[in-house]
mmCIF file of C-alpha atoms in Angstrom:
data_model
loop_
_atom_site.group_PDB
_atom_site.id
_atom_site.type_symbol
_atom_site.label_atom_id
_atom_site.label_comp_id
_atom_site.label_asym_id
_atom_site.label_seq_id
_atom_site.Cartn_x
_atom_site.Cartn_y
_atom_site.Cartn_z
ATOM 1 C CA MET A 1017 93.454 101.451 93.196
ATOM 2 C CA ASN A 1018 90.162 100.933 91.500
ATOM 3 C CA PRO A 1019 91.249 100.093 87.949
ATOM 4 C CA LYS A 1020 88.110 101.712 86.550
ATOM 5 C CA THR A 1021 89.351 105.096 87.798
ATOM 6 C CA ILE A 1022 92.998 104.890 86.676
ATOM 7 C CA ASP A 1023 94.253 107.223 83.964
ATOM 8 C CA PHE A 1024 96.056 104.777 81.679
ATOM 9 C CA THR A 1025 97.514 107.647 79.650
ATOM 10 C CA ASN A 1026 99.783 108.433 82.616
ATOM 11 C CA PRO A 1027 103.351 107.896 81.350
ATOM 12 C CA GLU A 1028 104.346 106.399 84.725
ATOM 13 C CA LEU A 1029 102.199 103.355 83.952
ATOM 14 C CA PRO A 1030 103.398 100.515 81.743
ATOM 15 C CA HIS A 1031 102.279 100.790 78.118
ATOM 16 C CA GLY A 1032 99.359 98.468 77.388
ATOM 17 C CA LEU A 1033 98.115 98.254 80.970
ATOM 18 C CA SER A 1034 94.319 98.293 81.260
ATOM 19 C CA ALA A 1035 91.530 98.000 83.804
ATOM 20 C CA GLU A 1036 90.823 94.514 82.486
ATOM 21 C CA ILE A 1037 94.417 93.370 82.984
ATOM 22 C CA ILE A 1038 94.525 94.774 86.517
ATOM 23 C CA GLY A 1039 91.128 93.273 87.364
ATOM 24 C CA LYS A 1040 92.153 89.813 86.191
ATOM 25 C CA GLY A 1041 95.451 90.073 88.062
ATOM 26 C CA THR A 1042 93.686 91.131 91.239
ATOM 27 C CA ILE A 1043 91.258 88.205 91.088
ATOM 28 C CA ALA A 1044 94.101 85.768 90.375
ATOM 29 C CA THR A 1045 96.056 87.109 93.350
ATOM 30 C CA LEU A 1046 93.066 86.830 95.691
ATOM 31 C CA ASP A 1047 92.350 83.293 94.457
ATOM 32 C CA LYS A 1048 95.982 82.297 95.065
ATOM 33 C CA LEU A 1049 95.977 83.783 98.569
ATOM 34 C CA ASN A 1050 92.685 82.111 99.468
ATOM 35 C CA ALA A 1051 93.968 78.761 98.145
ATOM 36 C CA SER A 1052 97.030 79.198 100.373
ATOM 37 C CA GLY A 1053 94.795 79.587 103.426
ATOM 38 C CA TYR A 1054 94.732 83.356 103.813
ATOM 39 C CA GLN A 1055 91.424 85.072 104.466
ATOM 40 C CA THR A 1056 91.361 88.059 102.164
ATOM 41 C CA ASP A 1057 89.248 91.139 101.712
ATOM 42 C CA LEU A 1058 89.602 93.573 98.849
ATOM 43 C CA PHE A 1059 89.329 97.318 99.198
ATOM 44 C CA LEU A 1060 89.708 99.433 96.081
ATOM 45 C CA ILE A 1061 90.259 103.170 96.231
ATOM 46 C CA ASP A 1062 89.149 105.472 93.428
ATOM 47 C CA THR A 1063 91.861 107.678 91.991
ATOM 48 C CA GLY A 1064 91.586 111.139 93.528
ATOM 49 C CA THR A 1065 89.649 109.984 96.578
ATOM 50 C CA THR A 1066 90.306 111.930 99.746
ATOM 51 C CA ASP A 1067 87.534 110.466 101.901
ATOM 52 C CA LEU A 1068 88.792 107.160 103.286
ATOM 53 C CA SER A 1069 86.030 106.715 105.846
ATOM 54 C CA HIS A 1070 84.907 103.520 104.081
ATOM 55 C CA LEU A 1071 88.413 102.090 104.509
ATOM 56 C CA ALA A 1072 88.368 103.087 108.170
ATOM 57 C CA GLY A 1073 85.015 101.336 108.533
ATOM 58 C CA GLN A 1074 86.261 98.148 106.902
ATOM 59 C CA LEU A 1075 89.333 98.097 109.132
ATOM 60 C CA THR A 1076 87.215 98.373 112.275
ATOM 61 C CA GLU A 1077 84.698 95.673 111.253
ATOM 62 C CA LYS A 1078 87.153 92.873 112.011
ATOM 63 C CA LYS A 1079 90.728 92.246 113.078
ATOM 64 C CA TYR A 1080 93.299 92.254 110.300
ATOM 65 C CA ASP A 1081 96.727 90.693 110.762
ATOM 66 C CA GLY A 1082 98.064 92.566 107.763
ATOM 67 C CA VAL A 1083 97.124 95.102 105.124
ATOM 68 C CA VAL A 1084 98.777 94.981 101.709
ATOM 69 C CA VAL A 1085 99.208 98.344 100.024
ATOM 70 C CA GLY A 1086 99.920 97.763 96.360
ATOM 71 C CA ASN A 1087 102.416 99.516 94.160
ATOM 72 C CA GLY A 1088 99.607 101.140 92.171
ATOM 73 C CA ILE A 1089 98.994 103.465 95.089
ATOM 74 C CA ARG A 1090 102.608 103.768 96.226
ATOM 75 C CA GLY A 1091 104.437 103.997 92.946
ATOM 76 C CA VAL A 1092 102.419 106.570 91.013
ATOM 77 C CA LYS A 1093 103.078 110.219 91.846
ATOM 78 C CA VAL A 1094 99.464 111.322 91.430
ATOM 79 C CA ASN A 1095 98.521 108.923 94.267
ATOM 80 C CA PHE A 1096 101.141 110.142 96.752
ATOM 81 C CA ILE A 1097 98.757 112.038 99.059
ATOM 82 C CA THR A 1098 96.269 109.163 98.944
ATOM 83 C CA PHE A 1099 99.108 106.790 99.849
ATOM 84 C CA GLU A 1100 99.942 108.881 102.912
ATOM 85 C CA GLN A 1101 96.288 108.962 103.891
ATOM 86 C CA VAL A 1102 95.939 105.177 103.501
ATOM 87 C CA ILE A 1103 98.951 104.538 105.721
ATOM 88 C CA ASN A 1104 97.588 106.834 108.397
ATOM 89 C CA VAL A 1105 94.104 105.277 108.245
ATOM 90 C CA VAL A 1106 95.586 101.782 108.550
ATOM 91 C CA HIS A 1107 97.802 102.901 111.430
ATOM 92 C CA THR A 1108 94.833 104.478 113.221
ATOM 93 C CA TYR A 1109 92.102 101.895 112.609
ATOM 94 C CA ALA A 1110 94.147 98.677 112.478
ATOM 95 C CA PRO A 1111 97.083 99.535 114.750
ATOM 96 C CA ASN A 1112 98.116 95.917 115.256
ATOM 97 C CA ALA A 1113 98.059 95.002 111.563
ATOM 98 C CA LYS A 1114 101.332 94.734 109.711
ATOM 99 C CA ILE A 1115 101.552 97.120 106.771
ATOM 100 C CA ILE A 1116 102.795 95.105 103.811
ATOM 101 C CA PHE A 1117 104.044 96.270 100.427
ATOM 102 C CA ASN A 1118 104.230 94.201 97.284
ATOM 103 C CA SER A 1119 105.997 95.237 94.110
ATOM 104 C CA LEU A 1120 103.766 93.267 91.720
ATOM 105 C CA PRO A 1121 100.552 91.309 92.139
ATOM 106 C CA THR A 1122 102.583 88.167 91.523
ATOM 107 C CA ASP A 1123 104.735 88.688 94.641
ATOM 108 C CA THR A 1124 101.916 89.475 97.066
ATOM 109 C CA GLU A 1125 102.083 86.107 98.845
ATOM 110 C CA GLU A 1126 105.837 86.407 99.317
ATOM 111 C CA SER A 1127 105.351 89.935 100.630
ATOM 112 C CA ILE A 1128 102.791 88.692 103.147
ATOM 113 C CA GLN A 1129 105.085 85.876 104.238
ATOM 114 C CA ARG A 1130 107.755 88.414 105.220
ATOM 115 C CA TRP A 1131 105.460 89.701 107.958
ATOM 116 C CA LEU A 1132 102.877 87.054 108.840
#
């Protein structure tokens, strides 16, 4: 999820979480993955988005071996419909990509290693 569009007053989210914390964690995760030899692309989805045509476009621009769907989209009730839509877009536009779930940004590489 795009951290700039997250409602941090949502009681489902950890107290003290902020766009800055998520942004720094995202960059650190991408840096770690790139240093480990993975080629990564980032796609952020605004909270409340229903048009995922940009995601579909990104998935058709090149072949992806895997797509990580983070807990921020899976684990927050307000994002449930968006989560379903993301899974269906990935399934449709990157049918050979593994769909990968992490539980925290810090376990993304381990999550990828389960499938790739």
